[in-house]
């Protein structure tokens, strides 16, 4: 039997009909299952003790994107506008947990909301409405279009000279096209994070976690879309998989 790392994905809490459901988008599960390791879903119980008990089961954590936004009280932002979708259970599950993951050396990858969670958890701030700020692009997906159009490449990103992503890609190419489906973004980068890539308007599109011993990375775009076809996606998930396997093997040695 092939040895594979186990990746935990914290759930969103979504109301379907009259009831709340703990859920993760299928595209995230498929990308991680097929390119990184076996997936287990972690319910958003806002119970740090329960998460701590589950940690020995996983070799990495993947923070997915979501339609919901982090409540601005977590980063001292202005109250969100009426109608903004929040997920209090996910906020209270992931945000207090991120620093512990880093301290314990568990590989961590964040996408879209996941990038914003890492930034906020470590002391950063967010723009709530990037498209309303002069000089910034509209990073939202086009309304009333097909999924294929919404997830199509929207703008280039520039990889920094010292970026891990350039190392993983084994290339000198610094410009790549990515999709863009978000209205929030990094306003103030948290201490201990280093910028990896930026959009043409200067918005941070990727960063690394300096203190992560094996892997700590986040991107604002969605690498899970066409994950087996895009060079950036292939490089990110490959590096994440290798780090998770390294962590798994280290755990096994420690258990003897």
Tab-separated table of C-alpha atoms in Angstrom:
chain	number	residue	atom	x	y	z
A	1	UNK	CA	0.000	0.000	0.000
A	2	UNK	CA	1.324	3.420	-0.982
A	3	UNK	CA	2.288	5.643	1.929
A	4	UNK	CA	0.622	9.036	1.599
A	5	UNK	CA	0.438	12.036	3.906
A	6	UNK	CA	-2.889	12.920	5.486
A	7	UNK	CA	-4.082	16.482	4.964
A	8	UNK	CA	-6.638	18.118	7.231
A	9	UNK	CA	-8.975	20.707	5.714
A	10	UNK	CA	-10.987	22.822	8.191
A	11	UNK	CA	-14.621	23.145	7.162
A	12	UNK	CA	-16.848	26.103	6.531
A	13	UNK	CA	-20.208	26.168	8.277
A	14	UNK	CA	-22.960	26.745	5.717
A	15	UNK	CA	-26.678	26.946	6.169
A	16	UNK	CA	-28.478	24.590	3.799
A	17	UNK	CA	-32.205	24.832	4.231
A	18	UNK	CA	-32.880	25.184	7.949
A	19	UNK	CA	-29.705	23.510	9.153
A	20	UNK	CA	-25.994	24.235	9.444
A	21	UNK	CA	-23.617	21.907	7.597
A	22	UNK	CA	-19.849	21.561	7.909
A	23	UNK	CA	-18.506	21.517	4.354
A	24	UNK	CA	-15.505	21.984	2.074
A	25	UNK	CA	-15.737	22.698	-1.642
A	26	UNK	CA	-15.189	19.617	-3.789
A	27	UNK	CA	-12.582	21.325	-5.989
A	28	UNK	CA	-10.297	21.795	-2.981
A	29	UNK	CA	-10.722	18.195	-1.867
A	30	UNK	CA	-10.063	16.861	-5.363
A	31	UNK	CA	-6.923	18.962	-5.824
A	32	UNK	CA	-5.443	17.948	-2.475
A	33	UNK	CA	-6.498	14.297	-2.719
A	34	UNK	CA	-5.064	13.892	-6.208
A	35	UNK	CA	-1.858	15.904	-5.861
A	36	UNK	CA	-0.899	15.907	-2.168
A	37	UNK	CA	-2.373	13.186	0.037
A	38	UNK	CA	-5.462	11.692	1.627
A	39	UNK	CA	-7.953	14.237	2.955
A	40	UNK	CA	-9.801	14.388	6.248
A	41	UNK	CA	-12.262	17.187	6.983
A	42	UNK	CA	-11.968	18.984	10.307
A	43	UNK	CA	-15.302	20.307	11.624
A	44	UNK	CA	-15.431	23.989	12.525
A	45	UNK	CA	-16.362	23.425	16.163
A	46	UNK	CA	-14.445	26.430	17.518
A	47	UNK	CA	-12.977	23.964	20.009
A	48	UNK	CA	-9.194	24.243	20.222
A	49	UNK	CA	-8.918	21.234	22.515
A	50	UNK	CA	-10.687	19.064	19.937
A	51	UNK	CA	-8.374	20.321	17.198
A	52	UNK	CA	-5.356	19.589	19.340
A	53	UNK	CA	-6.543	16.003	19.790
A	54	UNK	CA	-6.969	15.649	16.022
A	55	UNK	CA	-3.533	17.004	15.135
A	56	UNK	CA	-1.708	13.658	15.478
A	57	UNK	CA	-3.903	12.371	12.629
A	58	UNK	CA	-2.635	14.876	10.057
A	59	UNK	CA	0.631	15.606	8.290
A	60	UNK	CA	-0.415	18.968	6.891
A	61	UNK	CA	-3.217	21.527	6.970
A	62	UNK	CA	-4.850	23.131	3.948
A	63	UNK	CA	-6.876	26.331	4.490
A	64	UNK	CA	-9.296	26.606	1.588
A	65	UNK	CA	-11.026	29.558	0.044
A	66	UNK	CA	-14.634	30.392	0.865
A	67	UNK	CA	-17.439	32.763	-0.016
A	68	UNK	CA	-17.289	34.086	3.551
A	69	UNK	CA	-15.058	36.890	4.844
A	70	UNK	CA	-13.216	37.070	8.143
A	71	UNK	CA	-15.103	39.243	10.588
A	72	UNK	CA	-13.200	42.561	10.778
A	73	UNK	CA	-13.183	42.538	14.589
A	74	UNK	CA	-10.298	40.052	14.307
A	75	UNK	CA	-8.021	42.675	12.751
A	76	UNK	CA	-9.446	45.947	14.042
A	77	UNK	CA	-11.233	46.821	10.811
A	78	UNK	CA	-14.391	48.859	10.330
A	79	UNK	CA	-17.676	47.020	10.710
A	80	UNK	CA	-18.559	45.073	7.586
A	81	UNK	CA	-21.423	46.261	5.445
A	82	UNK	CA	-24.858	44.761	5.881
A	83	UNK	CA	-25.212	41.556	3.915
A	84	UNK	CA	-21.530	40.558	4.097
A	85	UNK	CA	-21.233	36.809	4.506
A	86	UNK	CA	-19.267	35.747	7.579
A	87	UNK	CA	-18.465	32.394	9.132
A	88	UNK	CA	-18.036	32.889	12.848
A	89	UNK	CA	-17.443	29.187	13.478
A	90	UNK	CA	-14.600	28.996	10.970
A	91	UNK	CA	-13.031	32.208	12.321
A	92	UNK	CA	-13.060	30.810	15.848
A	93	UNK	CA	-11.691	27.484	14.635
A	94	UNK	CA	-8.827	28.482	12.350
A	95	UNK	CA	-7.605	31.867	13.534
A	96	UNK	CA	-6.544	30.831	17.067
A	97	UNK	CA	-5.026	27.641	15.663
A	98	UNK	CA	-2.652	28.910	12.992
A	99	UNK	CA	0.188	29.980	15.248
A	100	UNK	CA	0.106	26.596	16.996
A	101	UNK	CA	0.428	24.845	13.632
A	102	UNK	CA	3.504	26.923	12.868
A	103	UNK	CA	4.998	26.328	16.320
A	104	UNK	CA	4.524	22.575	15.943
A	105	UNK	CA	6.065	22.578	12.472
A	106	UNK	CA	3.008	21.203	10.671
A	107	UNK	CA	3.071	22.111	6.959
A	108	UNK	CA	0.448	24.751	6.200
A	109	UNK	CA	-0.929	25.930	2.869
A	110	UNK	CA	-3.538	28.678	2.556
A	111	UNK	CA	-5.576	29.676	-0.498
A	112	UNK	CA	-7.610	32.890	-0.875
A	113	UNK	CA	-9.481	33.117	2.459
A	114	UNK	CA	-6.755	30.860	3.828
A	115	UNK	CA	-4.110	33.453	2.934
A	116	UNK	CA	-6.158	36.126	4.658
A	117	UNK	CA	-6.599	33.911	7.735
A	118	UNK	CA	-2.859	33.402	8.103
A	119	UNK	CA	-2.194	37.113	7.747
A	120	UNK	CA	-4.849	38.059	10.318
A	121	UNK	CA	-3.890	35.291	12.765
A	122	UNK	CA	-0.294	36.559	12.822
A	123	UNK	CA	-1.239	40.223	13.311
A	124	UNK	CA	-1.892	41.589	9.819
A	125	UNK	CA	-4.818	43.616	8.478
A	126	UNK	CA	-7.071	43.372	5.422
A	127	UNK	CA	-8.621	45.659	2.850
A	128	UNK	CA	-12.316	44.821	2.835
A	129	UNK	CA	-13.120	46.279	-0.598
A	130	UNK	CA	-9.990	46.313	-2.740
A	131	UNK	CA	-11.886	47.356	-5.878
A	132	UNK	CA	-12.940	50.639	-4.229
A	133	UNK	CA	-9.391	51.779	-3.458
A	134	UNK	CA	-7.884	54.110	-6.083
A	135	UNK	CA	-5.007	52.488	-7.910
A	136	UNK	CA	-6.088	48.916	-7.291
A	137	UNK	CA	-7.551	46.495	-9.794
A	138	UNK	CA	-10.967	44.926	-9.438
A	139	UNK	CA	-9.918	41.463	-8.296
A	140	UNK	CA	-13.446	40.048	-8.239
A	141	UNK	CA	-14.683	37.437	-10.679
A	142	UNK	CA	-17.171	38.615	-13.339
A	143	UNK	CA	-20.797	38.176	-12.273
A	144	UNK	CA	-23.235	35.978	-14.177
A	145	UNK	CA	-20.498	34.188	-16.112
A	146	UNK	CA	-19.695	30.500	-16.372
A	147	UNK	CA	-17.335	28.886	-13.892
A	148	UNK	CA	-14.779	28.552	-16.677
A	149	UNK	CA	-14.871	32.300	-17.319
A	150	UNK	CA	-14.780	33.193	-13.627
A	151	UNK	CA	-11.733	30.996	-13.018
A	152	UNK	CA	-9.921	31.979	-16.200
A	153	UNK	CA	-6.592	33.820	-15.949
A	154	UNK	CA	-7.328	37.412	-14.930
A	155	UNK	CA	-3.983	39.164	-14.433
A	156	UNK	CA	-0.262	38.436	-14.128
A	157	UNK	CA	1.648	38.071	-10.903
A	158	UNK	CA	5.294	38.984	-10.479
A	159	UNK	CA	7.422	36.525	-8.497
A	160	UNK	CA	10.062	38.107	-6.294
A	161	UNK	CA	13.696	37.250	-6.948
A	162	UNK	CA	14.108	35.413	-3.637
A	163	UNK	CA	10.761	33.616	-3.796
A	164	UNK	CA	10.437	29.943	-2.971
A	165	UNK	CA	8.071	29.675	-5.901
A	166	UNK	CA	10.854	30.497	-8.350
A	167	UNK	CA	12.987	27.835	-6.670
A	168	UNK	CA	10.175	25.263	-6.916
A	169	UNK	CA	9.603	26.155	-10.565
A	170	UNK	CA	13.341	25.909	-11.309
A	171	UNK	CA	13.077	28.802	-13.731
A	172	UNK	CA	14.042	32.443	-14.110
A	173	UNK	CA	10.591	33.347	-15.392
A	174	UNK	CA	8.952	35.840	-13.042
A	175	UNK	CA	5.615	36.603	-14.724
A	176	UNK	CA	2.711	34.152	-14.613
A	177	UNK	CA	-1.003	34.588	-15.204
A	178	UNK	CA	-3.446	33.669	-12.424
A	179	UNK	CA	-7.166	33.735	-11.769
A	180	UNK	CA	-8.707	36.279	-9.403
A	181	UNK	CA	-11.885	35.799	-7.342
A	182	UNK	CA	-11.699	37.996	-4.257
A	183	UNK	CA	-12.682	41.425	-3.035
A	184	UNK	CA	-10.530	41.455	0.106
A	185	UNK	CA	-6.749	41.480	0.281
A	186	UNK	CA	-3.733	42.138	2.460
A	187	UNK	CA	-3.589	45.716	3.744
A	188	UNK	CA	-0.815	45.270	6.311
A	189	UNK	CA	1.416	42.213	6.141
A	190	UNK	CA	1.847	40.450	9.480
A	191	UNK	CA	5.283	40.234	11.097
A	192	UNK	CA	7.108	37.063	10.126
A	193	UNK	CA	5.657	36.870	6.614
A	194	UNK	CA	7.683	37.549	3.460
A	195	UNK	CA	6.155	38.572	0.151
A	196	UNK	CA	6.567	36.037	-2.639
A	197	UNK	CA	4.456	37.534	-5.436
A	198	UNK	CA	2.465	40.681	-6.212
A	199	UNK	CA	-0.227	41.724	-8.689
A	200	UNK	CA	0.361	44.608	-11.147
A	201	UNK	CA	-1.318	46.995	-8.676
A	202	UNK	CA	1.027	45.929	-5.868
A	203	UNK	CA	-1.483	43.777	-3.985
A	204	UNK	CA	0.189	40.844	-2.260
A	205	UNK	CA	-0.638	37.625	-4.101
A	206	UNK	CA	1.591	35.165	-2.217
A	207	UNK	CA	3.687	35.044	0.936
A	208	UNK	CA	5.706	32.560	2.944
A	209	UNK	CA	5.803	32.050	6.701
A	210	UNK	CA	9.395	32.658	7.758
A	211	UNK	CA	9.207	30.587	10.947
A	212	UNK	CA	7.675	27.497	9.316
A	213	UNK	CA	10.393	24.817	9.502
A	214	UNK	CA	9.088	22.713	6.601
A	215	UNK	CA	6.373	24.580	4.729
A	216	UNK	CA	4.251	27.654	5.364
A	217	UNK	CA	2.814	29.265	2.275
A	218	UNK	CA	-0.263	31.076	1.018
A	219	UNK	CA	-1.578	32.410	-2.274
A	220	UNK	CA	-4.460	34.751	-3.020
A	221	UNK	CA	-5.413	33.067	-6.300
A	222	UNK	CA	-6.949	29.603	-6.675
A	223	UNK	CA	-4.331	26.964	-7.591
A	224	UNK	CA	-6.869	24.169	-7.098
A	225	UNK	CA	-8.493	25.166	-10.398
A	226	UNK	CA	-6.898	23.103	-13.211
A	227	UNK	CA	-4.342	22.081	-10.589
A	228	UNK	CA	-2.692	19.529	-12.863
A	229	UNK	CA	-2.270	21.920	-15.785
A	230	UNK	CA	-0.915	25.171	-14.345
A	231	UNK	CA	2.836	25.402	-13.612
A	232	UNK	CA	2.276	27.428	-10.435
A	233	UNK	CA	-0.297	24.964	-9.117
A	234	UNK	CA	1.866	21.949	-9.875
A	235	UNK	CA	4.878	23.529	-8.147
A	236	UNK	CA	2.928	24.605	-5.046
A	237	UNK	CA	1.179	21.287	-4.477
A	238	UNK	CA	4.350	19.310	-5.165
A	239	UNK	CA	6.322	21.313	-2.588
A	240	UNK	CA	3.459	20.969	-0.096
A	241	UNK	CA	3.277	17.203	-0.656
A	242	UNK	CA	7.017	16.779	-0.141
A	243	UNK	CA	6.913	18.761	3.101
A	244	UNK	CA	3.927	16.765	4.373
A	245	UNK	CA	5.708	13.496	3.595
A	246	UNK	CA	8.802	14.732	5.396
A	247	UNK	CA	6.680	15.634	8.414
A	248	UNK	CA	4.954	12.234	8.319
A	249	UNK	CA	8.251	10.355	8.212
A	250	UNK	CA	9.593	12.451	11.097
A	251	UNK	CA	6.508	11.601	13.150
A	252	UNK	CA	6.982	7.911	12.465
A	253	UNK	CA	10.606	8.021	13.600
A	254	UNK	CA	9.622	9.904	16.759
A	255	UNK	CA	7.024	7.261	17.607
A	256	UNK	CA	9.650	4.459	17.799
